[in-house]
CSV table of C-alpha atoms in Angstrom, one decimal:
chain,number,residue,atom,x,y,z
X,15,UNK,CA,-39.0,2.4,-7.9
X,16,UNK,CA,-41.1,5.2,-7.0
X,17,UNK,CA,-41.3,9.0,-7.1
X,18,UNK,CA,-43.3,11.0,-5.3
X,19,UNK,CA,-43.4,14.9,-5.5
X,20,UNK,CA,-44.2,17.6,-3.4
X,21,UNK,CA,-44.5,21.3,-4.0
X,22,UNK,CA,-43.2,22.1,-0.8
X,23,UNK,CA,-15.9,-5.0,-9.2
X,24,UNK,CA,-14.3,-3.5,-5.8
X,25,UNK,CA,-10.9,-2.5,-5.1
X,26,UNK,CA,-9.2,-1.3,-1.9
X,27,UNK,CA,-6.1,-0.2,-0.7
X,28,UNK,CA,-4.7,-0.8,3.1
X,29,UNK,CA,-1.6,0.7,3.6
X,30,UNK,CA,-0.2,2.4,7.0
X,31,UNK,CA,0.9,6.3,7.0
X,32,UNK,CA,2.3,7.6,10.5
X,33,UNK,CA,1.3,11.3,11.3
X,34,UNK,CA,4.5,13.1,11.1
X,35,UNK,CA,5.4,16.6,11.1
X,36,UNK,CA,7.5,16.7,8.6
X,37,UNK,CA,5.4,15.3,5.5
X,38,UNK,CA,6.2,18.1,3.1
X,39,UNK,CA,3.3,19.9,1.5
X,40,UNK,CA,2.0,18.9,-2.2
X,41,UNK,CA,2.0,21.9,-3.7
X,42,UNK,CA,-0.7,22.2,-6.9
X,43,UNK,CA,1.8,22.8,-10.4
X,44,UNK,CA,1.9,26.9,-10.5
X,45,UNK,CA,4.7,28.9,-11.8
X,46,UNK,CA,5.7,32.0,-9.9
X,47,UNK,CA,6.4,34.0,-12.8
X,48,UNK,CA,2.4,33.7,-13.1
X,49,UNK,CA,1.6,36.1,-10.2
X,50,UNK,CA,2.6,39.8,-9.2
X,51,UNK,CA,5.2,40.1,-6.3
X,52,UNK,CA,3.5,42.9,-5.2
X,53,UNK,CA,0.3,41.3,-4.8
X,54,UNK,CA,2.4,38.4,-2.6
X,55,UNK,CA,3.6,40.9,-0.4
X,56,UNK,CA,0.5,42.4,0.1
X,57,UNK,CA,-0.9,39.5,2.1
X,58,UNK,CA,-4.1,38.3,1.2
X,59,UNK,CA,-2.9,37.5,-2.5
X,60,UNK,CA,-5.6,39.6,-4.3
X,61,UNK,CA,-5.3,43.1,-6.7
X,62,UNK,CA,-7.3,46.0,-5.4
X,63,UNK,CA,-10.1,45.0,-8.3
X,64,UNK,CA,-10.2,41.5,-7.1
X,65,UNK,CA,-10.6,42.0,-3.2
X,66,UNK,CA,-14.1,43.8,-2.7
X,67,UNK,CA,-15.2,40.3,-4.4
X,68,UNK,CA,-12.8,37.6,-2.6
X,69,UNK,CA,-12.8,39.7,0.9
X,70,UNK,CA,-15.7,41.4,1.0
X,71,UNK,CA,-17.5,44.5,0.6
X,72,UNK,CA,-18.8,44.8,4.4
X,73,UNK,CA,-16.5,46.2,6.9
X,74,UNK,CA,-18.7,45.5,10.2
X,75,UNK,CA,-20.4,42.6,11.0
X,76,UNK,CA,-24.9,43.3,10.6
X,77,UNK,CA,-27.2,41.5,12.5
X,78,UNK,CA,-30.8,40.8,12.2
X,79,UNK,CA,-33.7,39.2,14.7
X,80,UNK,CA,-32.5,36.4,13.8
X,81,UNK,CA,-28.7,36.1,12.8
X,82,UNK,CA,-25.9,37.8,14.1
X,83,UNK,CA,-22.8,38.1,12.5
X,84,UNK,CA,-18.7,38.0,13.7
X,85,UNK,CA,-16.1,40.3,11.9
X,86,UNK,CA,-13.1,37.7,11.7
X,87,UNK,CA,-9.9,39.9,12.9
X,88,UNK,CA,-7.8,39.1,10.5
X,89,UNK,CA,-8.9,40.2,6.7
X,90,UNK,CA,-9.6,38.0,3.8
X,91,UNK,CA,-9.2,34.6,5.5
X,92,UNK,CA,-11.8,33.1,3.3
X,93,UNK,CA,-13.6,31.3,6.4
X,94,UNK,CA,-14.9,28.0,4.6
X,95,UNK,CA,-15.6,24.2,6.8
X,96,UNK,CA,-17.1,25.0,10.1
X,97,UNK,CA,-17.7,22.4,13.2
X,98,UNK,CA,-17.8,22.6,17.2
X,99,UNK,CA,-16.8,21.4,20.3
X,100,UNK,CA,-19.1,19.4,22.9
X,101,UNK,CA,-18.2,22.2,25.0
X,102,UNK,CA,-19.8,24.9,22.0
X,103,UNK,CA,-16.5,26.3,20.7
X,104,UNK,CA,-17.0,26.9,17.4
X,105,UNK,CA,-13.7,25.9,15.3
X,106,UNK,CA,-13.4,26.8,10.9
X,107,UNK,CA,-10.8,27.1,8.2
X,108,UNK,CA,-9.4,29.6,6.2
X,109,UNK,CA,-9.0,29.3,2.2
X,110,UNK,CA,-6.9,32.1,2.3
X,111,UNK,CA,-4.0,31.8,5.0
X,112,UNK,CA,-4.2,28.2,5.2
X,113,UNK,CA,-4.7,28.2,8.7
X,114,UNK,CA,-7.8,27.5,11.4
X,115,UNK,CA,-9.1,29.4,14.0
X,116,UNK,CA,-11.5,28.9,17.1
X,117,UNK,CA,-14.2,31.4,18.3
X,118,UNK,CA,-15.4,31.1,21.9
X,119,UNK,CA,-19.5,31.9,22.0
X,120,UNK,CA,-18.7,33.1,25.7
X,121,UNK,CA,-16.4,35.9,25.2
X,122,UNK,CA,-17.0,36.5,21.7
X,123,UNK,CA,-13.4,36.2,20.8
X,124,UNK,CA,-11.6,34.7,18.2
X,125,UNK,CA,-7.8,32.7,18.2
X,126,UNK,CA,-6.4,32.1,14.7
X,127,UNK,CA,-3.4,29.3,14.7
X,128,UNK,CA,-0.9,30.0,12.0
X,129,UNK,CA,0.1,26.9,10.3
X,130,UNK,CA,4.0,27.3,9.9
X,131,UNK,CA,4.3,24.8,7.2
X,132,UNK,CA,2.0,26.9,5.3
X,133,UNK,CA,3.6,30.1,5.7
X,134,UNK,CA,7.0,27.9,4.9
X,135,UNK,CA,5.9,26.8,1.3
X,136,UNK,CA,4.4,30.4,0.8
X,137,UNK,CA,7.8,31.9,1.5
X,138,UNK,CA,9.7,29.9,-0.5
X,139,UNK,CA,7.4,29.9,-3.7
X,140,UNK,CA,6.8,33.6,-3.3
X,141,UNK,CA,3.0,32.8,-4.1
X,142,UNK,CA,-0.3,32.8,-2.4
X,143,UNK,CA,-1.3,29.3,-1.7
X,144,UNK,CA,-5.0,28.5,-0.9
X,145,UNK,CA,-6.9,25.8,-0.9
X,146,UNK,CA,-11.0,25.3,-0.5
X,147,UNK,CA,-11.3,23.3,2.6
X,148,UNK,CA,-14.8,21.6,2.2
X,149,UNK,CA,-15.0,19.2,5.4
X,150,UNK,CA,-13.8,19.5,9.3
X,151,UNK,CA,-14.6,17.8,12.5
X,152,UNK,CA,-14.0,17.0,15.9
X,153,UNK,CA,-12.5,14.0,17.3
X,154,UNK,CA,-12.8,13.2,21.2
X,155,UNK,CA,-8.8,12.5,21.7
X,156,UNK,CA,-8.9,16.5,21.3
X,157,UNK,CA,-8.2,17.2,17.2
X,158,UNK,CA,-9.8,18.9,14.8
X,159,UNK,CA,-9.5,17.3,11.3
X,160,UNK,CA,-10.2,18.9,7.8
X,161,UNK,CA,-9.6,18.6,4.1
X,162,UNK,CA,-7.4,20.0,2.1
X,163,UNK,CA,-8.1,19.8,-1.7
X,164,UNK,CA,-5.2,22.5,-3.4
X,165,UNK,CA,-2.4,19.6,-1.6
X,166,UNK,CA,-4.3,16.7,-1.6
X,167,UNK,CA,-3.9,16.0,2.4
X,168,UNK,CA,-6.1,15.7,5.5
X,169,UNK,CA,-4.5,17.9,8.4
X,170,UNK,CA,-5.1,17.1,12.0
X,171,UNK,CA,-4.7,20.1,14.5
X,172,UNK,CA,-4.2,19.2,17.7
X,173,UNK,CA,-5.9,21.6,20.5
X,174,UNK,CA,-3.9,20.8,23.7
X,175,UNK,CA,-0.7,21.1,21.4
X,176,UNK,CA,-1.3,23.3,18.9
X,177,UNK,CA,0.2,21.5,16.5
X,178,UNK,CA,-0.5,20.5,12.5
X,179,UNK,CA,0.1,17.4,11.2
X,180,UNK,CA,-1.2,15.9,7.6
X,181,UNK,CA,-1.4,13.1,6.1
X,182,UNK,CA,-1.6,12.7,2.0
X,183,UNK,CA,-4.6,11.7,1.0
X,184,UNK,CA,-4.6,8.2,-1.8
X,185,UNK,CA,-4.5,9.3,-5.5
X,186,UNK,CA,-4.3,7.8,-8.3
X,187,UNK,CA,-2.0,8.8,-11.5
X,188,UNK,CA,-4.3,8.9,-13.8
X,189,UNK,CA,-7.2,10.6,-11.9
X,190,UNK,CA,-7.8,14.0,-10.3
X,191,UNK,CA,-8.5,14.0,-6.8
X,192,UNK,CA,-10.3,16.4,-4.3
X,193,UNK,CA,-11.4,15.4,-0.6
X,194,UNK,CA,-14.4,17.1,0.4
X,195,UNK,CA,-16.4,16.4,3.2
X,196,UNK,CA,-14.8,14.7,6.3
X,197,UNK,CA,-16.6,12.9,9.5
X,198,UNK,CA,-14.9,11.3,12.4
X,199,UNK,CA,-17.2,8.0,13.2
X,200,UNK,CA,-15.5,6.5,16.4
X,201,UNK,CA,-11.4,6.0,15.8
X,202,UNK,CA,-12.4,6.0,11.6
X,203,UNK,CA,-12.2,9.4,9.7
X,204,UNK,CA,-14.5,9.2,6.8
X,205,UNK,CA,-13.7,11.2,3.5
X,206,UNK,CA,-15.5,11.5,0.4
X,207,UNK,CA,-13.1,12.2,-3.0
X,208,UNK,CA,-15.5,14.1,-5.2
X,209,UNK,CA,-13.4,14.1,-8.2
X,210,UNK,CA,-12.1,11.3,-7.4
X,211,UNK,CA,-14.7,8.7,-7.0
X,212,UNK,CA,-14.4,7.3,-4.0
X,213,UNK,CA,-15.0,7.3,-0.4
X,214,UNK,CA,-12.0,6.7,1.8
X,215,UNK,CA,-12.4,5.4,5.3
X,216,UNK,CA,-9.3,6.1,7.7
X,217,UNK,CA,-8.7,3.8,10.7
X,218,UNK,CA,-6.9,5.9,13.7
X,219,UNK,CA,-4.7,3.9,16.2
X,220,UNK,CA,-1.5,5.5,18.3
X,221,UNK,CA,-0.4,8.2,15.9
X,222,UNK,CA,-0.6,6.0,12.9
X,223,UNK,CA,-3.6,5.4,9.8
X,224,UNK,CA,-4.2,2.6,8.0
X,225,UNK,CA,-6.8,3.4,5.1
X,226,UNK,CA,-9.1,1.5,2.7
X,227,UNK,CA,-10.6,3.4,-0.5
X,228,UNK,CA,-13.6,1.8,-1.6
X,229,UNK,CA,-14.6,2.8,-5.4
X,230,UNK,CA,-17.9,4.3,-6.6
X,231,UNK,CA,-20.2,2.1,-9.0
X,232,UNK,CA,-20.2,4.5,-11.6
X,233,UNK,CA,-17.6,6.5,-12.9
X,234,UNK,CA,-17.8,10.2,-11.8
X,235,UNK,CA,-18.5,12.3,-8.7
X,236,UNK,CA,-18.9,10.8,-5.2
X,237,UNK,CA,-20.4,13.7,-3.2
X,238,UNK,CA,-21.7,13.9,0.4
X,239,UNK,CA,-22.4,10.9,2.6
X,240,UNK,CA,-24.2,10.2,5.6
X,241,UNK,CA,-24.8,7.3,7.9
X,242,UNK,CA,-27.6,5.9,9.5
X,243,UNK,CA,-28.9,4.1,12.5
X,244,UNK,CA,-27.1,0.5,11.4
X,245,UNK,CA,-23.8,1.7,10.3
X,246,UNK,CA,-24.6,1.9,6.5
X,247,UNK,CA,-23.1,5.1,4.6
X,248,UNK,CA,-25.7,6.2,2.4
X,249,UNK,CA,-23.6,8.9,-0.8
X,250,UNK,CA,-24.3,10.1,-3.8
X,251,UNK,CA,-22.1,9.2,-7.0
X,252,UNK,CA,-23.5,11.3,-10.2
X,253,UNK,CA,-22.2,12.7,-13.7
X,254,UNK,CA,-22.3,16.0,-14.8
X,255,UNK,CA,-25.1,15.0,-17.4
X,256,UNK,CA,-27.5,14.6,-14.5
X,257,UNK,CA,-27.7,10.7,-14.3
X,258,UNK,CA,-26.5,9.0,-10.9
X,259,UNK,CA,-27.3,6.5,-7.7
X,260,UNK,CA,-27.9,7.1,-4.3
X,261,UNK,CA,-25.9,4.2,-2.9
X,262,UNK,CA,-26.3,2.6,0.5
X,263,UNK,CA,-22.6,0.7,1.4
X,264,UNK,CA,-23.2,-2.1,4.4
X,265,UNK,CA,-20.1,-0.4,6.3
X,266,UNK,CA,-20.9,-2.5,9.3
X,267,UNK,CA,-20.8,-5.9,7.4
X,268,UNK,CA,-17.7,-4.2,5.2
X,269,UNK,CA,-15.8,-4.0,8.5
X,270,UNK,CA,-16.4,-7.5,9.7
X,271,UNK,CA,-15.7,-9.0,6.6
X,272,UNK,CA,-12.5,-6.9,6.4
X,273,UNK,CA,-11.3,-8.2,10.1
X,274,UNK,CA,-11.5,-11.5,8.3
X,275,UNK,CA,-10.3,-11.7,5.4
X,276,UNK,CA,-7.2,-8.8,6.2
X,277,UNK,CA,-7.3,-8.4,2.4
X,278,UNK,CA,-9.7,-5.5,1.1
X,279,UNK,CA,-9.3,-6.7,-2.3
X,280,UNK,CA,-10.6,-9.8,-2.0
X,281,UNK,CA,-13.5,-8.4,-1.2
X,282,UNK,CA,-16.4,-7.4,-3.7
X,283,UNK,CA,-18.3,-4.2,-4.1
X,284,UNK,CA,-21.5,-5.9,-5.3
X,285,UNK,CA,-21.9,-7.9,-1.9
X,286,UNK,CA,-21.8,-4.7,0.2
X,287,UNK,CA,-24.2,-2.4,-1.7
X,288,UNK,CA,-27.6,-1.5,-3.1
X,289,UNK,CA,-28.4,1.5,-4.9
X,290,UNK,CA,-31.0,3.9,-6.4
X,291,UNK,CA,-31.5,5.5,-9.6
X,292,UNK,CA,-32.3,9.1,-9.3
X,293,UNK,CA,-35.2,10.4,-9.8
X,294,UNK,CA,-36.7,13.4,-11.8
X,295,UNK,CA,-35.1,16.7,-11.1
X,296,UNK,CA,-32.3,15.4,-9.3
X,297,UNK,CA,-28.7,16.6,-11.0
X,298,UNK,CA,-26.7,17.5,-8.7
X,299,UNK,CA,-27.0,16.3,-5.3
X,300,UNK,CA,-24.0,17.8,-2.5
X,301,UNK,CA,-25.6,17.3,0.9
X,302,UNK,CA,-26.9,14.1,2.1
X,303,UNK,CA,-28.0,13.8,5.7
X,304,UNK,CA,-30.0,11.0,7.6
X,305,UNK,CA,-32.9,12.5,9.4
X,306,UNK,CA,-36.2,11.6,11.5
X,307,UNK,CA,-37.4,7.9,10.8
X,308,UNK,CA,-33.8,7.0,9.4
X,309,UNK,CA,-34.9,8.6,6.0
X,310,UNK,CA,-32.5,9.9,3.7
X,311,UNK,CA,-32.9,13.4,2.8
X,312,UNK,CA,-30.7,15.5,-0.6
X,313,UNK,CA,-30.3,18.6,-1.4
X,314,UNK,CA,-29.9,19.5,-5.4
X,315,UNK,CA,-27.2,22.2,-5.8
X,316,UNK,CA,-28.4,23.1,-9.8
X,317,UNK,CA,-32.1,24.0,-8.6
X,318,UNK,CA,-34.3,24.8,-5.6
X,319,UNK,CA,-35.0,21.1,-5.5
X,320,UNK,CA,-34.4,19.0,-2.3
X,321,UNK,CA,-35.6,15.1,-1.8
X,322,UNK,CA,-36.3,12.4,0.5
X,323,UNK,CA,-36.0,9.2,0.5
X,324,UNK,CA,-37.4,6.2,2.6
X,325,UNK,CA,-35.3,3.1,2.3
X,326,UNK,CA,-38.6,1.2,3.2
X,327,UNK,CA,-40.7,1.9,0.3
X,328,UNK,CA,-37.7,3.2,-2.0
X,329,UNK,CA,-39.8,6.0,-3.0
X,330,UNK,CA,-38.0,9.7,-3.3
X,331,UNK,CA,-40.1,12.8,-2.6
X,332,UNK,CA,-39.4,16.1,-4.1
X,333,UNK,CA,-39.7,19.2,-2.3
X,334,UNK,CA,-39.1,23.1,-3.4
X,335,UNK,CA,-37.4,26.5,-1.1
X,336,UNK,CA,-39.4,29.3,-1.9
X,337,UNK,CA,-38.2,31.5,-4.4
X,338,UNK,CA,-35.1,33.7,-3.5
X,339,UNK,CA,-35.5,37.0,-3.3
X,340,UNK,CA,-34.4,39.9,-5.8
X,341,UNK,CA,-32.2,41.5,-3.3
X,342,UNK,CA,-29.8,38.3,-3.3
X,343,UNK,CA,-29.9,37.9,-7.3
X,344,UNK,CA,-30.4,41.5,-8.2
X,345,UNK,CA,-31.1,40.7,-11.9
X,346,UNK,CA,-29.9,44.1,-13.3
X,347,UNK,CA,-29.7,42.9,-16.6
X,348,UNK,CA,-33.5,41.5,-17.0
X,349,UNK,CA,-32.0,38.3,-17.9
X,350,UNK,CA,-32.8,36.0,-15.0
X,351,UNK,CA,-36.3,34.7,-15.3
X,352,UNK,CA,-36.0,31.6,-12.8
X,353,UNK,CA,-34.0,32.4,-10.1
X,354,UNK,CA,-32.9,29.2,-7.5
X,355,UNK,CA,-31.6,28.8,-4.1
X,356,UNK,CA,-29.4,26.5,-4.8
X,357,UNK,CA,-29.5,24.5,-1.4
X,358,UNK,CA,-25.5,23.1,-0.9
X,359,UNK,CA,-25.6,21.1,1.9
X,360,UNK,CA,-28.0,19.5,4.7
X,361,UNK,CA,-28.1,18.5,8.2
X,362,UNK,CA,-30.0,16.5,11.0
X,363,UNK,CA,-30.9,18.3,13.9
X,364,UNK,CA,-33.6,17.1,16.3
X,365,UNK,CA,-36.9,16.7,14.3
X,366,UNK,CA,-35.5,19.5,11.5
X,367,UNK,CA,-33.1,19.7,8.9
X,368,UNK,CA,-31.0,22.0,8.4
X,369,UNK,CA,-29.8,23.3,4.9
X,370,UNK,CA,-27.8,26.7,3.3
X,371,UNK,CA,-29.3,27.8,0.0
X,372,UNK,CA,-26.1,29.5,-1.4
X,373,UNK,CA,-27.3,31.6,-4.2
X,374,UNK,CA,-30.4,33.1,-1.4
X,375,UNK,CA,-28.3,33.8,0.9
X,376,UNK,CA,-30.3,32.2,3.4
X,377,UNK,CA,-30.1,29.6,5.9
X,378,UNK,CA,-33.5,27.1,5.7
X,379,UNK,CA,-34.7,24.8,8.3
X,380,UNK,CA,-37.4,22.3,7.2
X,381,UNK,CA,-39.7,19.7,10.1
X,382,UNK,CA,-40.4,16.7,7.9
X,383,UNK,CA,-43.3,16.5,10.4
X,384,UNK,CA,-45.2,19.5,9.8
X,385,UNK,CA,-43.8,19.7,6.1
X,386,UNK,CA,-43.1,23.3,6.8
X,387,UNK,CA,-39.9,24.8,6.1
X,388,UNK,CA,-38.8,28.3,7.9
X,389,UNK,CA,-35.9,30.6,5.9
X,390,UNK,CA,-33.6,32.8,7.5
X,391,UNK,CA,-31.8,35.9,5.7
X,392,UNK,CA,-28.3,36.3,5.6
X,393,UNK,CA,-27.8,40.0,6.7
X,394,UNK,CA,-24.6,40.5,4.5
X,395,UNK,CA,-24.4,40.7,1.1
X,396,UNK,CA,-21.5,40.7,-1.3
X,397,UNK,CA,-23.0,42.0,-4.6
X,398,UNK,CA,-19.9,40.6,-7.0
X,399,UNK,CA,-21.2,37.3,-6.7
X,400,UNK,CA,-24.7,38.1,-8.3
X,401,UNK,CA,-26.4,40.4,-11.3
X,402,UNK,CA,-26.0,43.9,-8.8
X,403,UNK,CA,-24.9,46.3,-11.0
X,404,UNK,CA,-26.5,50.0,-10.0
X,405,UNK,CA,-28.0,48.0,-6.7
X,406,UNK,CA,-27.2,49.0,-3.5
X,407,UNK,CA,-28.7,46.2,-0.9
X,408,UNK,CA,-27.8,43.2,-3.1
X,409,UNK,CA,-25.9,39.8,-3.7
X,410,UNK,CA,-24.9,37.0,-1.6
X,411,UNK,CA,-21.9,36.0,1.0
X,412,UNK,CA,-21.1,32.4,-0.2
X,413,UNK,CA,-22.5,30.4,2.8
X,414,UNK,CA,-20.6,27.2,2.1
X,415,UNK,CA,-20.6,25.6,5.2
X,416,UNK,CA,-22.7,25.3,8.5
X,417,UNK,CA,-22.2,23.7,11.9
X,418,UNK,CA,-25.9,23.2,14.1
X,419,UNK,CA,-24.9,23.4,17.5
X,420,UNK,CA,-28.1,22.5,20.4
X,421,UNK,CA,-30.2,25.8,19.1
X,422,UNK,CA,-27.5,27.3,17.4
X,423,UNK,CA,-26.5,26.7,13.6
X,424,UNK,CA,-23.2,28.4,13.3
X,425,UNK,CA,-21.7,29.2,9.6
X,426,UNK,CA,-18.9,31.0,7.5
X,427,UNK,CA,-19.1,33.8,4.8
X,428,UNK,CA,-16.7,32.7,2.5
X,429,UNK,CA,-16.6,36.5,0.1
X,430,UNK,CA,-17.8,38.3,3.7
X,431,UNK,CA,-14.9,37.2,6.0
């Protein structure tokens, strides 16, 4: 296999799980004696020290040539997985209450849906819950579906309704679990377990799922997936040592030989997969999108470092942000010598990809084409998340998830509400 650098054993389970409202909530073990009534009552869960970090340090919205920001109405929701309508409404979860909550581009308005069942378990454990919602989307029957990782569930809201419904996602005893990024592909909602190793590929029919979890090669993470032109879900499985495959899983034949057989373990991994040792630089690798020419493109959350790849000549190509600038990392102390960007996730959009380099606080878009990649500053800062001490103008607002609507990338400030 080749690099090329720029500067610039399988086991499944099928089992059917209706959607019902009354699935009670997996709550993560906690005791109550651990955490101050007071601090319950108060609402968003957090001491007076702790909430200029977790809720922000901004009380209006700033704006730029660029970017313009949205106050959220209600404080210290934690705003995390963001996606949107065909029709442009833009749709996001909160880490902090649980719920999700629409904003309409139009009237510049925002409608936050209160999750009963989450204000339920919250009133009887006399705790804040939370929960870092990594993955949402949109399904054309008129849902939006996310991921839940503090309960181990996928919810489904519906939007003519109103209405939350979850479903547990598979675990195994012996192994932590922690869906992360979700897609709807037709009537099949697609999850990656990041802890857990695996991706999981729901099949949606009349208010009931049937599921299949199909195992990573390697033990360890299973990060972001993608999936190209021919149906074949290209993910990244990696250990925290740095070593890892890109893997490409033949979903389409998968399915066919599923239909078949009606047995998922019968079937073996090693007949439905190739995959690609990683090359030089590449540790560890969130976001994976498919872009122009059906390549496969990888951001690198430890560096500045994203990568290509072309499933042609299986050659990777390495490519650098530009160095972040002082006002998002501060560097009081004198100690940071090689600041990164840290780009989290990526995105195909027309002939660009789209990427948010967390520890910037910018939001880059890159034309394969032209090799040329164009960096837009976040306007608010939060500067408990960076080395700020005695700096006014400084830090970052946790950008952890974007949404690219036509011309418009849309995307939450997790620590800037």
């Amino acid at each position: 296999m080749k690099t090329r650098k720029k500067g610039i054993i399988f086991f499944a389970l099928v089992a059917g799980i209706m959607l019902a409202s009354g699935i009670t909530i997996a709550i993560p073990g906690k005791s109550s004696e651990d955490n101050d009534l007071e601090v319950f009552v108060a609402g968003d869960g957090y001491t007076d020290d702790e909430r200029p970090q977790f809720c922000g340090t901004n009380d209006k919205a700033k704006s730029t040539d660029f970017v313009t920001e949205f106050k959220i109405p209600t404080a210290c929701t934690q705003p995390l997985a963001i996606t949107t309508e065909p029709n442009g409404t833009v749709w996001f979860a909160q880490t902090n209450t649980g719920n999700i909550a629409k904003f309409d581009p139009l009237t510049e308005k925002f409608t936050e849906y209160t999750n009963p069942r989450w204000v339920a378990a919250e009133s009887q454990l006399k705790y804040k819950l939370r929960s870092m919602m990594w993955g949402m989307d949109y399904s054309p029957d008129g849902a939006i579906w996310y991921t839940d990782e503090a309960t181990d569930s996928i919810w489904r809201f519906s939007i003519a309704d109103e209405t939350y419904n979850t479903i547990n996602f598979p675990i195994s005893e012996d192994i932590s679990s922690l869906p992360q990024k979700l897609v709807i592909d037709g009537s099949n909602v697609i999850v990656n377990d990041f802890t857990g190793g695996k991706l999981t590929i729901f099949s949606y029919s009349q208010d009931s799922l049937s599921y299949a979890s199909i195992p990573s090669a390697l033990d360890g993470f299973t990060s972001d997936f993608a999936i190209d032109s021919e149906n074949n879900i290209w993910y990244t499985n990696w250990n925290s040592d740095g070593t890892g495959i890109l893997i490409k899983f033949n979903y389409k034949e998968w399915e066919s030989q599923l239909s078949i057989s009606s047995q998922a373990d019968s079937l073996l991994l090693q007949d439905f997969i190739q995959f690609f040792q990683f090359p030089s630089g590449m540790t560890a690798p969130n976001g994976v999108s498919v872009g122009p020419n059906q390549n496969i493109w990888i951001v690198d959350t430890t560096s500045s470092y994203f990568f290509s790849f072309d499933p042609v000549t299986e050659e990777f190509t390495k490519y650098v942000t530009s160095v972040p600038t002082i006002d998002s990392y501060g560097n009081a102390s004198g100690f940071i010598k090689s600041p990164i960007s840290r780009p989290y996730w990526i995105e195909h959009s027309g002939d660009n990809l789209v990427m948010n380099e967390q520890t910037a606080n910018r939001i880059g878009v890159f034309n394969p084409s032209t090799e040329t990649l164009v960096e837009y500053t976040i306007p608010s800062r939060n500067p408990n998340w960076s080395d700020c001490e005695g700096i006014e103008y400084c830090g970052v607002a946790q950008v952890f998830d974007f949404a690219i609507d036509g011309k418009k990338i849309w995307f939450t400030e997790w620590v800037e509400n």
